[in-house]
Structure formats: structure tokens, C-alpha cells
């Protein structure tokens, strides 16, 4: 296989991964707090020695979570919290801390705020948030949670120092490979949820374009495969 075929094959592999990512984006266009994902491509050049040309391939070497703000939907729910601006809620799961933009919570049987999967919301200090039963709960824009007018917790937001350290953690959760830092000047909205930041129309158009490029690359590889077979057959008859 010559250099052009290697390049086309690496391109096809990257496009296949991009198609999977776009399909997942479209599937989560109505998932609250979902963040669109992109694939970052780069050129990979490998030397084949002094007597041979270098090998150039396309490498899909990084996933990037797009953190653009999504729209806010008013729900009126007491424990629906929307983030306006940067940052993530902290969620405890299996002894680890995850991040999320999905702000739908509810008190469990112990009065601790949990998400739909039963994982606990953490306050600014990393502790579970307890809400006294039978109280009127209010959330200030700075994250101060009050029950019957008395502050009971401060919900702080965190963000990765390097955005590329974000990776999917399952569902609406994100894991972070690197360091976290608190977000200053947070703004939360009670009785509202942030929607997905996926633009369905744009993603479907992107899906069609990537599919077209994938099929074009596949066609080239099929023709190259046929050319090599023809050469082998010709040599076999000589």
C-alpha cells in the first residue's frame, strides 16, 4: 500500500470516529445540560528513512467538549438550578467527584440533594447538601441555598484548569484528568434548567458532509485496492 492509501485509510478512520461523535450529539440534542463534542484532527508525519519518502497520515487525536452556553428553560421547580456562565456542579459518584451542567435535583429519603441517578450534589466545600424537610427552599444567584430564610449551604461551581482535560463520565457527567479550580462570580438561576448546546440542524448538516467525505475516501480506497489486485494479476501472468 502506497503513501496515498495510508493517508486515505487514516482519514477514513478519523471520519468514522467523527460520525460516531456527531450521531451522539444529535441523539442528545434534547438532553438538559449536554455539551456538544468535537474531534480535533492533526497531521502526523513519520519518517520512513533516508531513502524513502515520509509517511503523512491524518490523526484524530483529541476530543474537545464544546462549553458554549446553552439556552435556559424556566421550569418553576424548586430544585431545578441552571448555570449562567462558566462552571459545573460537583456530583459524587462511587467515591469520586464528577462535573455536570444538568441541574435537576431532588431530596432523597435522607434529605440530601441528588440527581436523577441518585448521585449527591456537593457544596462548595465538597460536602453533600442537606435540605431540612418541610422547609421553603430558595437559591440565591451566588449559590447560597436557604431554608425558611436561613442559609444552609453554598453551592459552588468548579471548572477544569485545562478544558481539554474534560472527558465523558457517563450520562450527563464529566470526569477531569487534570486539576480543578473554583469559578468566581457565579450566577445560578432557581426554577430553571439549562438545555443542550447542540444545534440539531447544524449537526445534521455536518453529519451529511462528513458522510459524503467518508464515502469519497472509501471510493478511493476501493479503487486503489482494485488497482493493486490488477497489478498482482498482471505480474502473475508474466
JSON list of N, CA and C in Angstrom, two decimals, residues 85-138:
[
{"chain": "A", "resi": 85, "resn": "UNK", "atom": "N", "xyz": [-23.19, 31.13, 32.57]},
{"chain": "A", "resi": 85, "resn": "UNK", "atom": "CA", "xyz": [-21.76, 31.40, 32.60]},
{"chain": "A", "resi": 85, "resn": "UNK", "atom": "C", "xyz": [-20.97, 30.11, 32.74]},
{"chain": "A", "resi": 86, "resn": "UNK", "atom": "N", "xyz": [-19.69, 30.22, 33.07]},
{"chain": "A", "resi": 86, "resn": "UNK", "atom": "CA", "xyz": [-18.83, 29.03, 33.15]},
{"chain": "A", "resi": 86, "resn": "UNK", "atom": "C", "xyz": [-19.06, 28.23, 34.43]},
{"chain": "A", "resi": 87, "resn": "UNK", "atom": "N", "xyz": [-18.52, 27.01, 34.43]},
{"chain": "A", "resi": 87, "resn": "UNK", "atom": "CA", "xyz": [-18.54, 26.20, 35.64]},
{"chain": "A", "resi": 87, "resn": "UNK", "atom": "C", "xyz": [-19.47, 25.00, 35.57]},
{"chain": "A", "resi": 88, "resn": "UNK", "atom": "N", "xyz": [-19.30, 24.13, 36.56]},
{"chain": "A", "resi": 88, "resn": "UNK", "atom": "CA", "xyz": [-20.07, 22.89, 36.64]},
{"chain": "A", "resi": 88, "resn": "UNK", "atom": "C", "xyz": [-20.45, 22.63, 38.09]},
{"chain": "A", "resi": 89, "resn": "UNK", "atom": "N", "xyz": [-21.60, 21.97, 38.28]},
{"chain": "A", "resi": 89, "resn": "UNK", "atom": "CA", "xyz": [-21.94, 21.43, 39.59]},
{"chain": "A", "resi": 89, "resn": "UNK", "atom": "C", "xyz": [-21.00, 20.25, 39.87]},
{"chain": "A", "resi": 90, "resn": "UNK", "atom": "N", "xyz": [-20.76, 20.01, 41.16]},
{"chain": "A", "resi": 90, "resn": "UNK", "atom": "CA", "xyz": [-19.98, 18.85, 41.57]},
{"chain": "A", "resi": 90, "resn": "UNK", "atom": "C", "xyz": [-20.92, 17.73, 42.01]},
{"chain": "A", "resi": 91, "resn": "UNK", "atom": "N", "xyz": [-20.68, 16.53, 41.52]},
{"chain": "A", "resi": 91, "resn": "UNK", "atom": "CA", "xyz": [-21.51, 15.38, 41.81]},
{"chain": "A", "resi": 91, "resn": "UNK", "atom": "C", "xyz": [-20.63, 14.25, 42.35]},
{"chain": "A", "resi": 92, "resn": "UNK", "atom": "N", "xyz": [-21.08, 13.60, 43.43]},
{"chain": "A", "resi": 92, "resn": "UNK", "atom": "CA", "xyz": [-20.35, 12.46, 43.99]},
{"chain": "A", "resi": 92, "resn": "UNK", "atom": "C", "xyz": [-20.91, 11.17, 43.41]},
{"chain": "A", "resi": 93, "resn": "UNK", "atom": "N", "xyz": [-20.01, 10.32, 42.89]},
{"chain": "A", "resi": 93, "resn": "UNK", "atom": "CA", "xyz": [-20.42, 9.01, 42.38]},
{"chain": "A", "resi": 93, "resn": "UNK", "atom": "C", "xyz": [-19.31, 8.00, 42.62]},
{"chain": "A", "resi": 94, "resn": "UNK", "atom": "N", "xyz": [-19.66, 6.94, 43.32]},
{"chain": "A", "resi": 94, "resn": "UNK", "atom": "CA", "xyz": [-18.71, 5.85, 43.58]},
{"chain": "A", "resi": 94, "resn": "UNK", "atom": "C", "xyz": [-17.41, 6.35, 44.20]},
{"chain": "A", "resi": 95, "resn": "UNK", "atom": "N", "xyz": [-17.51, 7.30, 45.11]},
{"chain": "A", "resi": 95, "resn": "UNK", "atom": "CA", "xyz": [-16.33, 7.80, 45.81]},
{"chain": "A", "resi": 95, "resn": "UNK", "atom": "C", "xyz": [-15.51, 8.80, 45.03]},
{"chain": "A", "resi": 96, "resn": "UNK", "atom": "N", "xyz": [-15.95, 9.16, 43.83]},
{"chain": "A", "resi": 96, "resn": "UNK", "atom": "CA", "xyz": [-15.23, 10.13, 43.01]},
{"chain": "A", "resi": 96, "resn": "UNK", "atom": "C", "xyz": [-16.11, 11.35, 42.74]},
{"chain": "A", "resi": 97, "resn": "UNK", "atom": "N", "xyz": [-15.46, 12.45, 42.39]},
{"chain": "A", "resi": 97, "resn": "UNK", "atom": "CA", "xyz": [-16.18, 13.68, 42.08]},
{"chain": "A", "resi": 97, "resn": "UNK", "atom": "C", "xyz": [-16.24, 13.88, 40.58]},
{"chain": "A", "resi": 98, "resn": "UNK", "atom": "N", "xyz": [-17.45, 14.10, 40.08]},
{"chain": "A", "resi": 98, "resn": "UNK", "atom": "CA", "xyz": [-17.68, 14.37, 38.67]},
{"chain": "A", "resi": 98, "resn": "UNK", "atom": "C", "xyz": [-18.29, 15.76, 38.52]},
{"chain": "A", "resi": 99, "resn": "UNK", "atom": "N", "xyz": [-18.32, 16.23, 37.29]},
{"chain": "A", "resi": 99, "resn": "UNK", "atom": "CA", "xyz": [-18.90, 17.53, 36.99]},
{"chain": "A", "resi": 99, "resn": "UNK", "atom": "C", "xyz": [-20.12, 17.37, 36.09]},
{"chain": "A", "resi": 100, "resn": "UNK", "atom": "N", "xyz": [-21.05, 18.31, 36.20]},
{"chain": "A", "resi": 100, "resn": "UNK", "atom": "CA", "xyz": [-22.22, 18.29, 35.32]},
{"chain": "A", "resi": 100, "resn": "UNK", "atom": "C", "xyz": [-22.80, 19.69, 35.18]},
{"chain": "A", "resi": 101, "resn": "UNK", "atom": "N", "xyz": [-23.47, 19.92, 34.07]},
{"chain": "A", "resi": 101, "resn": "UNK", "atom": "CA", "xyz": [-24.24, 21.16, 33.87]},
{"chain": "A", "resi": 101, "resn": "UNK", "atom": "C", "xyz": [-25.73, 20.88, 34.05]},
{"chain": "A", "resi": 102, "resn": "UNK", "atom": "N", "xyz": [-26.11, 19.63, 34.21]},
{"chain": "A", "resi": 102, "resn": "UNK", "atom": "CA", "xyz": [-27.51, 19.26, 34.38]},
{"chain": "A", "resi": 102, "resn": "UNK", "atom": "C", "xyz": [-27.93, 19.56, 35.82]},
{"chain": "A", "resi": 103, "resn": "UNK", "atom": "N", "xyz": [-28.88, 20.47, 36.00]},
{"chain": "A", "resi": 103, "resn": "UNK", "atom": "CA", "xyz": [-29.18, 20.97, 37.33]},
{"chain": "A", "resi": 103, "resn": "UNK", "atom": "C", "xyz": [-30.50, 20.53, 37.93]},
{"chain": "A", "resi": 104, "resn": "UNK", "atom": "N", "xyz": [-31.02, 19.37, 37.52]},
{"chain": "A", "resi": 104, "resn": "UNK", "atom": "CA", "xyz": [-32.26, 18.88, 38.11]},
{"chain": "A", "resi": 104, "resn": "UNK", "atom": "C", "xyz": [-31.93, 17.99, 39.30]},
{"chain": "A", "resi": 105, "resn": "UNK", "atom": "N", "xyz": [-32.34, 18.44, 40.50]},
{"chain": "A", "resi": 105, "resn": "UNK", "atom": "CA", "xyz": [-32.06, 17.69, 41.73]},
{"chain": "A", "resi": 105, "resn": "UNK", "atom": "C", "xyz": [-33.35, 17.49, 42.52]},
{"chain": "A", "resi": 106, "resn": "UNK", "atom": "N", "xyz": [-33.27, 16.64, 43.55]},
{"chain": "A", "resi": 106, "resn": "UNK", "atom": "CA", "xyz": [-34.40, 16.38, 44.43]},
{"chain": "A", "resi": 106, "resn": "UNK", "atom": "C", "xyz": [-33.85, 15.83, 45.75]},
{"chain": "A", "resi": 107, "resn": "UNK", "atom": "N", "xyz": [-34.56, 16.05, 46.86]},
{"chain": "A", "resi": 107, "resn": "UNK", "atom": "CA", "xyz": [-34.10, 15.47, 48.13]},
{"chain": "A", "resi": 107, "resn": "UNK", "atom": "C", "xyz": [-34.36, 13.96, 48.14]},
{"chain": "A", "resi": 108, "resn": "UNK", "atom": "N", "xyz": [-33.38, 13.19, 48.64]},
{"chain": "A", "resi": 108, "resn": "UNK", "atom": "CA", "xyz": [-33.62, 11.76, 48.80]},
{"chain": "A", "resi": 108, "resn": "UNK", "atom": "C", "xyz": [-34.25, 11.52, 50.17]},
{"chain": "A", "resi": 109, "resn": "UNK", "atom": "N", "xyz": [-34.35, 10.26, 50.58]},
{"chain": "A", "resi": 109, "resn": "UNK", "atom": "CA", "xyz": [-35.02, 9.94, 51.84]},
{"chain": "A", "resi": 109, "resn": "UNK", "atom": "C", "xyz": [-34.29, 10.49, 53.06]},
{"chain": "A", "resi": 110, "resn": "UNK", "atom": "N", "xyz": [-33.01, 10.83, 52.88]},
{"chain": "A", "resi": 110, "resn": "UNK", "atom": "CA", "xyz": [-32.23, 11.40, 53.98]},
{"chain": "A", "resi": 110, "resn": "UNK", "atom": "C", "xyz": [-32.15, 12.92, 53.91]},
{"chain": "A", "resi": 111, "resn": "UNK", "atom": "N", "xyz": [-32.85, 13.51, 52.94]},
{"chain": "A", "resi": 111, "resn": "UNK", "atom": "CA", "xyz": [-32.83, 14.97, 52.81]},
{"chain": "A", "resi": 111, "resn": "UNK", "atom": "C", "xyz": [-31.65, 15.51, 52.04]},
{"chain": "A", "resi": 112, "resn": "UNK", "atom": "N", "xyz": [-30.86, 14.63, 51.42]},
{"chain": "A", "resi": 112, "resn": "UNK", "atom": "CA", "xyz": [-29.70, 15.07, 50.63]},
{"chain": "A", "resi": 112, "resn": "UNK", "atom": "C", "xyz": [-30.11, 15.28, 49.18]},
{"chain": "A", "resi": 113, "resn": "UNK", "atom": "N", "xyz": [-29.65, 16.36, 48.58]},
{"chain": "A", "resi": 113, "resn": "UNK", "atom": "CA", "xyz": [-29.98, 16.63, 47.19]},
{"chain": "A", "resi": 113, "resn": "UNK", "atom": "C", "xyz": [-29.21, 15.69, 46.27]},
{"chain": "A", "resi": 114, "resn": "UNK", "atom": "N", "xyz": [-29.96, 15.01, 45.38]},
{"chain": "A", "resi": 114, "resn": "UNK", "atom": "CA", "xyz": [-29.36, 14.07, 44.44]},
{"chain": "A", "resi": 114, "resn": "UNK", "atom": "C", "xyz": [-29.90, 14.35, 43.04]},
{"chain": "A", "resi": 115, "resn": "UNK", "atom": "N", "xyz": [-29.16, 13.86, 42.03]},
{"chain": "A", "resi": 115, "resn": "UNK", "atom": "CA", "xyz": [-29.66, 13.99, 40.66]},
{"chain": "A", "resi": 115, "resn": "UNK", "atom": "C", "xyz": [-30.57, 12.81, 40.33]},
{"chain": "A", "resi": 116, "resn": "UNK", "atom": "N", "xyz": [-30.99, 12.70, 39.08]},
{"chain": "A", "resi": 116, "resn": "UNK", "atom": "CA", "xyz": [-31.92, 11.65, 38.70]},
{"chain": "A", "resi": 116, "resn": "UNK", "atom": "C", "xyz": [-31.38, 10.25, 38.85]},
{"chain": "A", "resi": 117, "resn": "UNK", "atom": "N", "xyz": [-30.07, 10.10, 38.92]},
{"chain": "A", "resi": 117, "resn": "UNK", "atom": "CA", "xyz": [-29.45, 8.79, 39.11]},
{"chain": "A", "resi": 117, "resn": "UNK", "atom": "C", "xyz": [-29.12, 8.50, 40.56]},
{"chain": "A", "resi": 118, "resn": "UNK", "atom": "N", "xyz": [-29.53, 9.41, 41.45]},
{"chain": "A", "resi": 118, "resn": "UNK", "atom": "CA", "xyz": [-29.29, 9.20, 42.88]},
{"chain": "A", "resi": 118, "resn": "UNK", "atom": "C", "xyz": [-27.92, 9.62, 43.36]},
{"chain": "A", "resi": 119, "resn": "UNK", "atom": "N", "xyz": [-27.15, 10.33, 42.54]},
{"chain": "A", "resi": 119, "resn": "UNK", "atom": "CA", "xyz": [-25.82, 10.78, 42.93]},
{"chain": "A", "resi": 119, "resn": "UNK", "atom": "C", "xyz": [-25.91, 12.16, 43.60]},
{"chain": "A", "resi": 120, "resn": "UNK", "atom": "N", "xyz": [-25.15, 12.33, 44.68]},
{"chain": "A", "resi": 120, "resn": "UNK", "atom": "CA", "xyz": [-25.29, 13.52, 45.52]},
{"chain": "A", "resi": 120, "resn": "UNK", "atom": "C", "xyz": [-24.67, 14.77, 44.91]},
{"chain": "A", "resi": 121, "resn": "UNK", "atom": "N", "xyz": [-25.39, 15.88, 45.06]},
{"chain": "A", "resi": 121, "resn": "UNK", "atom": "CA", "xyz": [-24.85, 17.20, 44.75]},
{"chain": "A", "resi": 121, "resn": "UNK", "atom": "C", "xyz": [-23.93, 17.62, 45.89]},
{"chain": "A", "resi": 122, "resn": "UNK", "atom": "N", "xyz": [-22.78, 18.20, 45.56]},
{"chain": "A", "resi": 122, "resn": "UNK", "atom": "CA", "xyz": [-21.82, 18.65, 46.58]},
{"chain": "A", "resi": 122, "resn": "UNK", "atom": "C", "xyz": [-21.80, 20.16, 46.66]},
{"chain": "A", "resi": 123, "resn": "UNK", "atom": "N", "xyz": [-21.54, 20.66, 47.88]},
{"chain": "A", "resi": 123, "resn": "UNK", "atom": "CA", "xyz": [-21.46, 22.11, 48.05]},
{"chain": "A", "resi": 123, "resn": "UNK", "atom": "C", "xyz": [-20.05, 22.60, 47.72]},
{"chain": "A", "resi": 124, "resn": "UNK", "atom": "N", "xyz": [-19.80, 23.88, 47.98]},
{"chain": "A", "resi": 124, "resn": "UNK", "atom": "CA", "xyz": [-18.51, 24.48, 47.62]},
{"chain": "A", "resi": 124, "resn": "UNK", "atom": "C", "xyz": [-17.35, 23.82, 48.34]},
{"chain": "A", "resi": 125, "resn": "UNK", "atom": "N", "xyz": [-17.62, 23.21, 49.50]},
{"chain": "A", "resi": 125, "resn": "UNK", "atom": "CA", "xyz": [-16.57, 22.54, 50.25]},
{"chain": "A", "resi": 125, "resn": "UNK", "atom": "C", "xyz": [-16.45, 21.06, 49.97]},
{"chain": "A", "resi": 126, "resn": "UNK", "atom": "N", "xyz": [-17.28, 20.55, 49.05]},
{"chain": "A", "resi": 126, "resn": "UNK", "atom": "CA", "xyz": [-17.22, 19.14, 48.69]},
{"chain": "A", "resi": 126, "resn": "UNK", "atom": "C", "xyz": [-18.06, 18.24, 49.56]},
{"chain": "A", "resi": 127, "resn": "UNK", "atom": "N", "xyz": [-19.01, 18.81, 50.34]},
{"chain": "A", "resi": 127, "resn": "UNK", "atom": "CA", "xyz": [-19.87, 18.01, 51.21]},
{"chain": "A", "resi": 127, "resn": "UNK", "atom": "C", "xyz": [-21.27, 17.89, 50.60]},
{"chain": "A", "resi": 128, "resn": "UNK", "atom": "N", "xyz": [-21.99, 16.81, 50.91]},
{"chain": "A", "resi": 128, "resn": "UNK", "atom": "CA", "xyz": [-23.37, 16.67, 50.43]},
{"chain": "A", "resi": 128, "resn": "UNK", "atom": "C", "xyz": [-24.24, 17.82, 50.93]},
{"chain": "A", "resi": 129, "resn": "UNK", "atom": "N", "xyz": [-25.28, 18.14, 50.17]},
{"chain": "A", "resi": 129, "resn": "UNK", "atom": "CA", "xyz": [-26.17, 19.25, 50.51]},
{"chain": "A", "resi": 129, "resn": "UNK", "atom": "C", "xyz": [-27.43, 18.69, 51.17]},
{"chain": "A", "resi": 130, "resn": "UNK", "atom": "N", "xyz": [-27.63, 19.04, 52.45]},
{"chain": "A", "resi": 130, "resn": "UNK", "atom": "CA", "xyz": [-28.80, 18.58, 53.19]},
{"chain": "A", "resi": 130, "resn": "UNK", "atom": "C", "xyz": [-29.85, 19.67, 53.23]},
{"chain": "A", "resi": 131, "resn": "UNK", "atom": "N", "xyz": [-31.10, 19.28, 52.92]},
{"chain": "A", "resi": 131, "resn": "UNK", "atom": "CA", "xyz": [-32.23, 20.22, 52.96]},
{"chain": "A", "resi": 131, "resn": "UNK", "atom": "C", "xyz": [-33.21, 19.75, 54.04]},
{"chain": "A", "resi": 132, "resn": "UNK", "atom": "N", "xyz": [-33.45, 20.55, 55.07]},
{"chain": "A", "resi": 132, "resn": "UNK", "atom": "CA", "xyz": [-34.41, 20.16, 56.11]},
{"chain": "A", "resi": 132, "resn": "UNK", "atom": "C", "xyz": [-35.79, 19.94, 55.50]},
{"chain": "A", "resi": 133, "resn": "UNK", "atom": "N", "xyz": [-36.42, 18.81, 55.79]},
{"chain": "A", "resi": 133, "resn": "UNK", "atom": "CA", "xyz": [-37.75, 18.54, 55.22]},
{"chain": "A", "resi": 133, "resn": "UNK", "atom": "C", "xyz": [-38.79, 19.55, 55.70]},
{"chain": "A", "resi": 134, "resn": "UNK", "atom": "N", "xyz": [-39.74, 19.84, 54.82]},
{"chain": "A", "resi": 134, "resn": "UNK", "atom": "CA", "xyz": [-40.83, 20.73, 55.17]},
{"chain": "A", "resi": 134, "resn": "UNK", "atom": "C", "xyz": [-40.48, 22.19, 55.21]},
{"chain": "A", "resi": 135, "resn": "UNK", "atom": "N", "xyz": [-39.34, 22.58, 54.65]},
{"chain": "A", "resi": 135, "resn": "UNK", "atom": "CA", "xyz": [-38.94, 23.98, 54.65]},
{"chain": "A", "resi": 135, "resn": "UNK", "atom": "C", "xyz": [-39.08, 24.58, 53.26]},
{"chain": "A", "resi": 136, "resn": "UNK", "atom": "N", "xyz": [-39.15, 25.91, 53.22]},
{"chain": "A", "resi": 136, "resn": "UNK", "atom": "CA", "xyz": [-39.20, 26.62, 51.94]},
{"chain": "A", "resi": 136, "resn": "UNK", "atom": "C", "xyz": [-37.77, 26.92, 51.51]},
{"chain": "A", "resi": 137, "resn": "UNK", "atom": "N", "xyz": [-37.40, 26.37, 50.37]},
{"chain": "A", "resi": 137, "resn": "UNK", "atom": "CA", "xyz": [-36.01, 26.45, 49.92]},
{"chain": "A", "resi": 137, "resn": "UNK", "atom": "C", "xyz": [-35.86, 27.51, 48.84]},
{"chain": "A", "resi": 138, "resn": "UNK", "atom": "N", "xyz": [-34.82, 28.33, 48.97]},
{"chain": "A", "resi": 138, "resn": "UNK", "atom": "CA", "xyz": [-34.54, 29.37, 47.98]},
{"chain": "A", "resi": 138, "resn": "UNK", "atom": "C", "xyz": [-33.05, 29.34, 47.65]}
]
